[in-house]
Tab-separated table of C-alpha atoms and ligand atoms in Angstrom:
chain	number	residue	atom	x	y	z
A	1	UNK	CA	-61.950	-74.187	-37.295
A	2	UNK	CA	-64.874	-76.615	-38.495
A	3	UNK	CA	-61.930	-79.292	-38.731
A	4	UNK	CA	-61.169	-78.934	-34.891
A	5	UNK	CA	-64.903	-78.857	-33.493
A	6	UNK	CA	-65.912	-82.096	-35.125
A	7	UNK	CA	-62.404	-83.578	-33.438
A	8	UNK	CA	-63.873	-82.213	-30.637
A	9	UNK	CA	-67.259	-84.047	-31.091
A	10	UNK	CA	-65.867	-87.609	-31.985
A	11	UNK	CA	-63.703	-87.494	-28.921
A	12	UNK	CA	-66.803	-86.656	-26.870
A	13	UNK	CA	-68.555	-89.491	-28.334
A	14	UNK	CA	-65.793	-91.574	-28.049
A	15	UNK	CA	-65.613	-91.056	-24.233
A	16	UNK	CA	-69.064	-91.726	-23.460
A	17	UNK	CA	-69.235	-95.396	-25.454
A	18	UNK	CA	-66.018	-96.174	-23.118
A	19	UNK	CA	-68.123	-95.146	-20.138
A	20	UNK	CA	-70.754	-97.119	-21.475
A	21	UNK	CA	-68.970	-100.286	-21.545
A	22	UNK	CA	-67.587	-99.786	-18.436
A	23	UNK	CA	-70.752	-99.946	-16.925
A	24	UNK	CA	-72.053	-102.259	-18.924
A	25	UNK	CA	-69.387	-104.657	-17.253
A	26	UNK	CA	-70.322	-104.925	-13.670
A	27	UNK	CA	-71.313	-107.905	-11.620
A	28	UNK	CA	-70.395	-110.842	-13.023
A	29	UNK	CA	-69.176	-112.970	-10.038
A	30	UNK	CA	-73.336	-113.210	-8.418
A	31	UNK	CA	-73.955	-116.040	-10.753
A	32	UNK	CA	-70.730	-117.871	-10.477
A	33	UNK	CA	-72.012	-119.375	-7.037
A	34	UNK	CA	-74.553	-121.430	-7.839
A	35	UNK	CA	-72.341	-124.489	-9.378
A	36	UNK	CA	-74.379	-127.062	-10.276
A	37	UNK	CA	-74.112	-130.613	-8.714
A	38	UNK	CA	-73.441	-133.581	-11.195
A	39	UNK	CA	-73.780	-137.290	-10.237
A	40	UNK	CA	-72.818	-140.692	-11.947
A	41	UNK	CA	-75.119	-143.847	-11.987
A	42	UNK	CA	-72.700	-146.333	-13.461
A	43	UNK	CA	-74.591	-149.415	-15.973
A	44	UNK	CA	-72.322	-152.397	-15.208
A	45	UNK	CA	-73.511	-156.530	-15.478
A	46	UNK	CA	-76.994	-155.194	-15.909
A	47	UNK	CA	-77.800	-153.052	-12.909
A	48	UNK	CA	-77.585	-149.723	-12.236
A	49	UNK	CA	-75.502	-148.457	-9.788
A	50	UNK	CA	-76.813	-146.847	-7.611
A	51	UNK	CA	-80.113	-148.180	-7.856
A	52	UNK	CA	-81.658	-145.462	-5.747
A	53	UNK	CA	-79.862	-142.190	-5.988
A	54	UNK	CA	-81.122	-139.396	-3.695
A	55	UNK	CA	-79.831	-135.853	-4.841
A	56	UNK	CA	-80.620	-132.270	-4.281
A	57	UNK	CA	-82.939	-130.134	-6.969
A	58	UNK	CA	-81.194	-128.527	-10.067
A	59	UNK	CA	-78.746	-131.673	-9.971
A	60	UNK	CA	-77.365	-133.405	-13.217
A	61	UNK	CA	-77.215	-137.068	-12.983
A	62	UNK	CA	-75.094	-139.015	-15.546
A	63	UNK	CA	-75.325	-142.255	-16.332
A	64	UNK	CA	-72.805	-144.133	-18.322
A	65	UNK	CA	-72.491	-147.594	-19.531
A	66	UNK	CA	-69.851	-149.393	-18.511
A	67	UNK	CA	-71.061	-152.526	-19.567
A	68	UNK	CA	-70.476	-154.248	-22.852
A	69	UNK	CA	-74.106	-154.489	-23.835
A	70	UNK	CA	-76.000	-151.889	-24.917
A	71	UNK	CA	-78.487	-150.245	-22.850
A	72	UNK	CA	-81.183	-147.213	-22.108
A	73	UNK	CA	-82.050	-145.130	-19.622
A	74	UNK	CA	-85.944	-144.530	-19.949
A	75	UNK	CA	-88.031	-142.615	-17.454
A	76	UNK	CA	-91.132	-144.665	-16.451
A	77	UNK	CA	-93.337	-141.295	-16.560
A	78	UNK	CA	-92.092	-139.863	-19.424
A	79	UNK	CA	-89.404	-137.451	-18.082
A	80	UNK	CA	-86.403	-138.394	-19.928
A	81	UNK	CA	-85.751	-141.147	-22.114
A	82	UNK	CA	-81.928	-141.665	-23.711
A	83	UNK	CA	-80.665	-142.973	-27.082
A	84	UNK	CA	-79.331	-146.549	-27.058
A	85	UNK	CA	-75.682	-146.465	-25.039
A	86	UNK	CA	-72.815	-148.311	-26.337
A	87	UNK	CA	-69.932	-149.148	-24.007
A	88	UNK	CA	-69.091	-146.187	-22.348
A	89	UNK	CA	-71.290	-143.985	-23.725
A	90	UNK	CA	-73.086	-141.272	-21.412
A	91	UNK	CA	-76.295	-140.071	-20.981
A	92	UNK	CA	-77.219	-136.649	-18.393
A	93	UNK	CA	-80.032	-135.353	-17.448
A	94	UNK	CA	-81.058	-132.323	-15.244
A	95	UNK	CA	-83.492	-132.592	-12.149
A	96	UNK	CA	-85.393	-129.251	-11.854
A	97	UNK	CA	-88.194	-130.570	-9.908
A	98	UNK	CA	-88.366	-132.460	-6.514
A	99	UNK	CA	-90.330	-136.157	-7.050
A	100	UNK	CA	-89.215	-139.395	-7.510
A	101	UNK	CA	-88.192	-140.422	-10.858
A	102	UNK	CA	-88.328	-144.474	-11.381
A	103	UNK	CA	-86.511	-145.447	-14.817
A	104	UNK	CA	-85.307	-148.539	-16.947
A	105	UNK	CA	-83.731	-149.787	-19.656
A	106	UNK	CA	-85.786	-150.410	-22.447
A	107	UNK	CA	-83.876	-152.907	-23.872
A	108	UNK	CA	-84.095	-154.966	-20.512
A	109	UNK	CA	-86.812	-153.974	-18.706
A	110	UNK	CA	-85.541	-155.691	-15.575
A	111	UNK	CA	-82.870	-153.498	-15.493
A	112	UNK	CA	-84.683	-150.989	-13.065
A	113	UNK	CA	-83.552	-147.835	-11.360
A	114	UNK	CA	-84.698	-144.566	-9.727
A	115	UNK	CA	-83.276	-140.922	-9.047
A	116	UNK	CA	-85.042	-139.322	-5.859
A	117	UNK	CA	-84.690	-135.339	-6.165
A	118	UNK	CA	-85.258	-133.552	-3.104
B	201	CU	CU1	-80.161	-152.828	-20.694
């Protein structure tokens, strides 16, 4: 008798976690939409290309060198600043804020560029 009520219990308990993770499960498709945009600058024969980039907010911009000198990608203000890039090496950053970000390399400071995020 005390055998079959505790089977009784456990099967109970067993049927409510299940239900549990069944709700638990819902809507995963709502933030599938938002995909987020991704754009290359391409470092060739010391320029960057393009040298004005226009792109919408919560965009990632790459940048990778496809030069055979090294280079940098350095925010004039501050707002991102990369390691030194070998030949084909990449560097990404997001844009979470509308403004105009001028950059250049560090290495050649002539070597100017500048990501407009609207
Ligand atoms: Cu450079």
């Amino acid at each position: 008798m005390r055998r079959s009520v505790s089977t009784a219990v456990l099967l109970v308990v067993l049927g409510l976690g299940t239900a549990g993770l069944g709700a638990g499960t819902g809507d995963f498709s709502a933030s599938a939409q938002q995909k987020p945009e991704t754009t290359e600058v391409k470092i060739d024969n010391f320029s960057f290309g393009p040298g004005t980039l226009t792109v919408p907010v919560g965009t990632t911009v790459t940048w990778t060198n496809r030069d055979d000198i090294p280079h940098t990608i350095v925010s004039t203000e501050g707002a991102f600043k990369s390691k030194v890039l070998d030949t084909d090496e990449k560097f990404s950053f997001t844009f979470s804020k509308a403004g105009s970000y001028p950059y250049f390399c560090s290495i050649h400071p002539k070597m100017t560029g500048r990501v407009v995020v609207q």
